[in-house]
Every structure is written in structure tokens, then in C-alpha cells.
Amino acid sequence: MIRKLVLYLDDHLGAAPFLRQALRKAFPDHWSFMLGELAAYCFIFLVLTGTYLTFFFQPSDAPVQYHGPIASLAGRWMTESYKSALDMSFDNKFALVMRQAHHWAADVFVAAICLHMGRIFFTGAYRKPRELNWYIGITLLMLAMAEGFTGYSLPGDNLSGAGLRIAVGIGQSIPVIGTWIIYLFFHDTFPSGFVSSRLYPLHILFLPMAIAALVTVHVMILWHQKHTQFPGHKQTEHNVVGSPLFPIYAVKSLALMFATFGVLFLMGGLLEINPVWEYGPYTPWVLSSPAQPDWYIGWLEGALRLAPRWAVRLGAHSIGAPFWPGIFMPLCLFVVLYAWPSIEYAFTRDKSDHQLLEFPWQNPGRVAFGVWVVFFVAILLGAGSDDVQAYLWHTPVQSIVWAYRAGVVVLPLLAAAFAYRICLELQARHGEDKPHRVLLRRSPEGGFEEERIATP
Amino acid sequence: MIEKRRRRAEVIAAFWFVVAIGASGVFAASFAAFPNTEALGASLGVAFAAISAALITMSRDLLPHEEVEDPQHPQHSAEDQRESVVRLAEGGMTTIVSRRTWLVRLGVAAATALGIAVLFPLRTFGHSPKGRVGLTNWKKGRRLVKEDGTLVRTDDIPHGGVVTAFPEGFVGPDHLEDMGVDAIVVLHVKTIELQLPKDRASWAPRGYIAYSKICTHLECPLGLYRAQSQELMCPCHQSTFNVLDGGHVVFGPAVRNLPMLPLEIASDGTLQAAGYMSNYVGSDNWDYGATWRRPRERRSG
């Protein structure tokens, strides 16, 4: 059968030379190289479970009265979207598994992207000639965040409705065109009756298409440029050493896919997430504490809670305070991430191609910046649930906010300095371990001098 | 020795495949017999995970661990090849552009015109924010009702009590959008504790005082009332407003004070608005974040 398949492909596509190379393509053996694959499998899982969910979800803001099995919501008016989210969760137990697995998969998807990006960043894999894939990767991260946000906003529960309205407020703070953007996007004042109509096509059509297209380009570029690799005995700038794609790497990758799907289904079945029936339908005048978004939006929520009250007045106009933490700060962060290869080039002036990765300690400056970003975002994420911490620690939330404000300025800098120092330390240590020759020189007086010569 | 290890791995992989078959059976059976979320999710998850475990065992111990090496080259091509492509591209471009400058300019103008023209459908996506954003349906004489449409009476709100109210005629499932901007909190405080500005001295008759329930930071409803300190707090970003002095920001990221609605008590003991909202409702934007002027209009359209 395999013989027939190969011959068929060669008859119709002349595929033999390609397959000859592809089946033996070298994939470096390091676990961190599978993080990107993990993200890809999450995406496939999201498309499959998401397609299933569209069979049951009714994207409509039309008000309907609830007469279902949830006693606490009996007689309540709600959108058709919210009712269909409830119905699929209660009438069809498997749809609830799929809904929860879909939600978990989104959280894992963005996490996998971030970890993958961390691997790429800290080992310098984005260096020439791989800058294009770095830009595509950051775009994918932003698309994944948007996809997640439009997704968990769809059911029309009170928590996501409040989250959407926060996004509306942030949008309105954009100078000059903010209110127009929001009124054109939602058709009118939020919630306008057009919320589902505007979010649904983005979530199930435009954003996933964009992600799929960019993932395809991402992988094609990877295939063409081949993998980077850590330096080793055989690994050089002129080769790629690893397991062949077929059979061993294909089996490993397939195992990762099954493991991803398995864990996500287990989470979907056993770990409750986003119990929309507990929040009630979106009611713009009701909300209680605590209220948190998903983690990949949580750092922005934290920024909104910590940001100082910087409202800029320009004559009769103003830039509202939410603009700085909600738009300006993330914009700066992503611009710097996009520009990072160029920023590094400005320091190194290094135009050569790099196939060998650096160990993080070999580049303390890069590590310091990366650690700064990780700490900055992580502390903002922590601040995004300061109300829960206030409750748990019986501390006034005001004190916690001030602690976070100090923390978000000081701790990332401290951590970056510390990481820089550790890298230098490691460099010194590894320097000693390097194989070296010793030159002994005898002085005219009869003494000996020792000189270390690094081997090339 | 190696043969023994292979035998062992075969047994382990076989075990996991059997587990996967079993879990698939449980999944199918639970659809019919006990369709609950945990059983369905766990059995399906175990089936997938077991196949994964079998494949991992195979890849570790049963498949040949070969090492292959691919050559790696710099991406750039040979110099003469690059130059010939540059010449091709530049040459092609020149045949389009050169000696027909006026035509090229006209082409750019046409593309620009088309680009601007296709922006016009954007306008049909929604209403203009003018005359809508930040404005409420409150005006003098409009009576306060609760969510269910019943009138708000002074006896409904004891000292330290709080009620959410809307303008009469703008409640119900078809008015979600109005209710989202009109919502106010009515509180009953002690008159002697009030520290209202002079021009608002009459706005809180007998200690009944009303504020917009929509936070001026990012429009979350001010769901938390701390009766002890007489503050309204937002559950989203903890902006806190003093209810005694006209809604000044006490803490948090909000910049503008809470808009206040002047109240009056009708002869039958019902509450009604004595005028417009004191300021624009909702989050700051380009047009009204800086202005403290009182809106002399209500929602249109």
C-alpha cells in the first residue's frame, strides 16, 4: 500500500525527489523544539472543537426568556447566544466537554505560543536569516489573543459582557477616532444588539483564517530555512543534525498530538472552566467582585488597575487615562518585540547567517531584556487579580495596588540585573571549562610562565 | 539484552493500545448509559493519551534511532544570480513606469480614489456617536423606576439603603442599551453628613442622593457600596467614589468624578429627576474627557 501511495504521488506530482529528501529531513532532538508544534496542535484542536460548537451556538442578541433547567435563571431575559450556550451545556453533556476543552485549549494555545517564543528569543533563534518568522510569530501571538478574546466574549454572560464593555471603554479612549471606531464596530452604543453579529464572523472566520494562513507561511519558511540547532560535537553552522522525519520524528510528533488532545479532553471533562450559567446573562448595571479575564488578557487588566490617572487635556479634547495602559503600553511592547532583531543589529552590526543557537548565558543583554518583559507581564498579570488577593489575605485592595505599583517598576529591573549577573557568572564558569592548550615558557632566569591558549 | 528490552517495550505499547480501546469503549458506552461530562471527557482524554503513550514507547524503544545530517547554506544566492534578478525586476518596473509619468500618476490617483471610495461603506456599519455617547435619557420630571418598571418611592430606601433605578419608560429586555447608560444608584444618607457643593445643595432632598452607576473609568457598574465609608467602588478596577461630596474620586484609575443626578420628591412620595445628569456618563474619550460642562441635552435617535 505504501508502495502504491509513493508511486501514485510520483506519477502525478513527480514527488520522488522531494519525498526522498523530506522523509530523511533532520529534526534536532531537543524538547523545546516541540513547543511550536504544541501550539500548532492546540490550533488544530481549537478548529475541530470550535466547528463542533458552531453546530449548537446561536449567534444572536435577540432577547428571549429562559425556561430551562437552571432554576436560578428561570424567567430571566437573555440573548439567544447566551441561551444557546446554556442549552448546549445542559442538554448535551458532550457539548459541555467540547466547550470546556475548547476554552482550555485557547488558554494552552496562547501559553504554548509564549513558551515557544521564549525559546526562540532566549536562544537567539530569530537572528538572520530567521527574522521573517519572528515577525510572523509575534503577529500570530496577537491574532491568538484577539481570537481568544472574541471567543470568550461570544456567550454573552455577565462576566464577558463586562469585559467587552471595558474593551469598549479602552477603544473610546483612542484619540480622535475612538468613539467612531466603537460606534461603527458595534453599530451603536454597547450593547447594541449587534454584538454577536460583529464578533462571531471575526471569531469563526476572519481570525482563524488569518492564523491558519500565517501558520502555513511560518511552517513553509521553517521547512525551507531548516531548523536551528544547539552547538555540539557534530553540529556546525553548515549542517543540521537530528532524527529523520520518517519514521521516528513523525511518530514522536504524532504522539505529541495525541497527548495534547488527550490532556485537553481530560481538562474539558474534569476541570470546570467559564461556568457561564453562574454569571447570568449580561446585565450592564450588575457586576460583583471578583471579576477576571482569561490569563492572556489578564496582564492588560492588571495594567488598567495599576496605571496612574494620566488624562491629557488638549484644549477642548482629552486623551483618557485608559489609553496609556490599554493601548499605548501594549503597543510599545509589541513594537519593541517586532523591532528586537533590528535593535540587536544596531548593537552587534552582525550581518552573518546563524544556524547555531546561543545558550542564553552567552548573551546577557538579551537575557536581561527578556527577563524584564517576563517579570513585567507576570506582575501585571498578578495585579489583574488583586481583588482576589485582597480577599484571600484580608488586606485592603488599596495597599495591594500600591505594592504592585512599586513592584512593577522595581522588580523587573532587579530581575533583569540579576539575570545579567548570572549570565556573566555562567560565562566565566564555561570559559574555564573550554578545552584549552597551555603554553609553557621558560624565562632566562630558569623560571616558568604559563599561558592559556584557547583552541579555535 | 536488547532483545529483552524490545520485548518489554512491545508489551508496554500493546498495553497502552488496549487501554485506548477500552477507553474508547467506555466513551461510547457512557453516551448511552451515563452521559455525564466527567465520564465523557475523561474516557475520551484517556483514549487519546493512551495512544500517545504507546507511540512514545514505540519511538523510544522500538524504532531505529538514526541520526541524519542535512547541509545548511546561507540563504543568499550567488552574486551574479542575485544581480540578474535585480535587473529583471528593475527592468520590468521601468517598462511600466518610465516615459509615461502622467499615466502612472493617473494610475496612482485612480487607486487612491478607489481606496477612499471603499471606505464609505464603513460608515454604514453603525450610527454616529454624536448626540449619543455619554448621554442618558434623564431629564427633569422623569420618574425613577426599578428594573421591573415599578416606581421608586422614598419608603423603599431605608437609611444606608441603596437601589438601582432607571428612567420611567426605558426599562425591559428591549432597552438593554438604554439601561446600560441610564442606570443610577439611589442612596439614602443622613442630610447632616452631606458635603455637596453649593450649587448642588438642593440635589439630594432629605438625603436621597443619586449617581450614575456607570464607572467613569471603563463603564463597569459600580456594584460595591461600602456603607461605612460612604463610598461606591467598582469591581473591575477598584475606582472608588465618595457619595457624600458629589462623587469625587477617592481611589483608583478613574479621572472624572461620578456624574450626579439631581432628585426631587413628588407629592406622592415617588422620586423623580430634577434635571439632566451633571456630567457625561461613561469612560473618557476624545470629546468629553476634559470637559466638565454639564450636558444640556439627552440621548437622541
CSV table of C-alpha atoms in Angstrom, one decimal, chain B residues 150-284:
chain,number,residue,atom,x,y,z
B,150,THR,CA,-42.1,49.7,39.5
B,151,LEU,CA,-41.8,53.3,40.7
B,152,VAL,CA,-39.1,54.1,43.3
B,153,ARG,CA,-40.6,55.5,46.5
B,154,THR,CA,-38.8,57.2,49.3
B,155,ASP,CA,-40.1,54.5,51.7
B,156,ASP,CA,-38.3,51.8,49.6
B,157,ILE,CA,-34.9,53.0,50.7
B,158,PRO,CA,-34.1,53.0,54.4
B,159,HIS,CA,-31.1,54.9,55.8
B,160,GLY,CA,-27.9,53.3,54.4
B,161,GLY,CA,-30.0,51.6,51.7
B,162,VAL,CA,-29.3,51.5,48.0
B,163,VAL,CA,-31.5,51.0,45.0
B,164,THR,CA,-30.6,50.8,41.3
B,165,ALA,CA,-33.0,52.9,39.2
B,166,PHE,CA,-33.8,53.8,35.6
B,167,PRO,CA,-35.9,56.5,33.9
B,168,GLU,CA,-39.5,55.5,33.5
B,169,GLY,CA,-40.3,54.1,30.1
B,170,PHE,CA,-36.7,52.9,29.4
B,171,VAL,CA,-36.7,49.5,31.1
B,172,GLY,CA,-37.2,46.0,29.9
B,173,PRO,CA,-35.5,43.5,27.6
B,174,ASP,CA,-35.7,45.8,24.6
B,175,HIS,CA,-34.0,48.7,26.4
B,176,LEU,CA,-30.7,46.9,27.5
B,177,GLU,CA,-28.7,49.6,25.7
B,178,ASP,CA,-30.5,52.5,27.4
B,179,MET,CA,-30.4,50.8,30.8
B,180,GLY,CA,-26.6,50.4,30.4
B,181,VAL,CA,-26.1,54.1,30.3
B,182,ASP,CA,-29.1,55.3,32.3
B,183,ALA,CA,-28.5,53.1,35.4
B,184,ILE,CA,-28.2,55.1,38.6
B,185,VAL,CA,-27.7,54.2,42.2
B,186,VAL,CA,-30.0,55.9,44.7
B,187,LEU,CA,-28.8,56.1,48.2
B,188,HIS,CA,-30.3,57.3,51.4
B,189,VAL,CA,-27.8,59.1,53.6
B,190,LYS,CA,-28.0,61.4,56.6
B,191,THR,CA,-28.6,65.0,55.5
B,192,ILE,CA,-26.1,66.4,58.0
B,193,GLU,CA,-23.3,64.2,56.6
B,194,LEU,CA,-23.7,65.6,53.1
B,195,GLN,CA,-20.9,67.9,51.9
B,196,LEU,CA,-22.3,68.8,48.5
B,197,PRO,CA,-21.0,71.8,46.5
B,198,LYS,CA,-23.2,74.9,47.0
B,199,ASP,CA,-24.8,74.7,43.5
B,200,ARG,CA,-25.9,71.2,44.3
B,201,ALA,CA,-27.3,71.9,47.7
B,202,SER,CA,-30.8,71.0,46.6
B,203,TRP,CA,-30.0,67.9,44.6
B,204,ALA,CA,-30.4,65.4,47.5
B,205,PRO,CA,-33.7,66.1,49.1
B,206,ARG,CA,-34.0,64.6,52.6
B,207,GLY,CA,-30.7,62.7,52.0
B,208,TYR,CA,-31.9,60.8,48.8
B,209,ILE,CA,-29.0,61.1,46.5
B,210,ALA,CA,-28.4,59.6,43.0
B,211,TYR,CA,-25.3,58.9,41.0
B,212,SER,CA,-24.7,57.3,37.7
B,213,LYS,CA,-24.0,53.6,38.3
B,214,ILE,CA,-21.6,53.6,35.3
B,215,CYS,CA,-17.9,54.0,36.3
B,216,THR,CA,-16.2,56.9,34.6
B,217,HIS,CA,-13.1,54.8,34.2
B,218,LEU,CA,-14.3,51.9,31.9
B,219,GLU,CA,-18.0,51.8,32.3
B,220,CYS,CA,-18.3,48.8,34.7
B,221,PRO,CA,-21.3,49.0,37.0
B,222,LEU,CA,-20.4,50.3,40.5
B,223,GLY,CA,-21.6,47.2,42.2
B,224,LEU,CA,-20.0,47.7,45.6
B,225,TYR,CA,-21.4,50.1,48.2
B,226,ARG,CA,-19.4,50.5,51.4
B,227,ALA,CA,-21.9,52.0,53.8
B,228,GLN,CA,-19.3,52.5,56.5
B,229,SER,CA,-17.1,54.9,54.5
B,230,GLN,CA,-19.9,56.0,52.2
B,231,GLU,CA,-18.1,55.0,49.1
B,232,LEU,CA,-19.1,53.4,45.8
B,233,MET,CA,-16.5,51.1,44.4
B,234,CYS,CA,-16.1,49.5,41.0
B,235,PRO,CA,-15.5,45.7,41.0
B,236,CYS,CA,-13.4,45.9,37.8
B,237,HIS,CA,-10.5,48.3,38.6
B,238,GLN,CA,-11.4,49.5,42.1
B,239,SER,CA,-12.1,53.1,41.3
B,240,THR,CA,-13.8,54.5,44.4
B,241,PHE,CA,-16.1,57.5,44.7
B,242,ASN,CA,-17.3,59.4,47.7
B,243,VAL,CA,-21.1,59.6,47.7
B,244,LEU,CA,-21.3,62.4,50.2
B,245,ASP,CA,-19.4,65.2,48.4
B,246,GLY,CA,-20.8,64.9,44.9
B,247,GLY,CA,-18.9,61.8,43.7
B,248,HIS,CA,-15.3,62.8,43.9
B,249,VAL,CA,-12.7,60.1,43.0
B,250,VAL,CA,-11.2,58.8,46.2
B,251,PHE,CA,-9.0,56.0,44.8
B,252,GLY,CA,-8.3,54.1,41.6
B,253,PRO,CA,-7.7,54.8,38.0
B,254,ALA,CA,-10.9,56.9,37.3
B,255,VAL,CA,-10.2,60.5,36.5
B,256,ARG,CA,-13.6,62.2,36.2
B,257,ASN,CA,-15.9,62.4,39.2
B,258,LEU,CA,-19.1,60.4,39.2
B,259,PRO,CA,-22.0,62.1,37.4
B,260,MET,CA,-24.7,63.1,39.8
B,261,LEU,CA,-28.5,63.2,39.1
B,262,PRO,CA,-30.4,65.9,40.9
B,263,LEU,CA,-33.5,64.4,42.5
B,264,GLU,CA,-36.8,65.7,43.7
B,265,ILE,CA,-39.6,64.1,45.7
B,266,ALA,CA,-43.1,64.2,44.3
B,267,SER,CA,-46.1,64.8,46.5
B,268,ASP,CA,-46.9,61.1,46.4
B,269,GLY,CA,-43.5,60.1,47.7
B,270,THR,CA,-42.0,58.9,44.5
B,271,LEU,CA,-38.6,60.1,43.3
B,272,GLN,CA,-38.0,61.9,40.0
B,273,ALA,CA,-35.2,63.6,38.3
B,274,ALA,CA,-34.9,67.3,38.8
B,275,GLY,CA,-32.7,67.9,35.7
B,276,TYR,CA,-30.1,66.3,33.5
B,277,MET,CA,-27.2,64.2,34.6
B,278,SER,CA,-24.4,66.5,35.9
B,279,ASN,CA,-21.8,65.2,33.5
B,280,TYR,CA,-21.3,62.8,30.6
B,281,VAL,CA,-21.8,59.1,31.6
B,282,GLY,CA,-19.1,56.5,31.0
B,283,SER,CA,-15.5,56.3,30.1
B,284,ASP,CA,-13.4,59.3,29.0
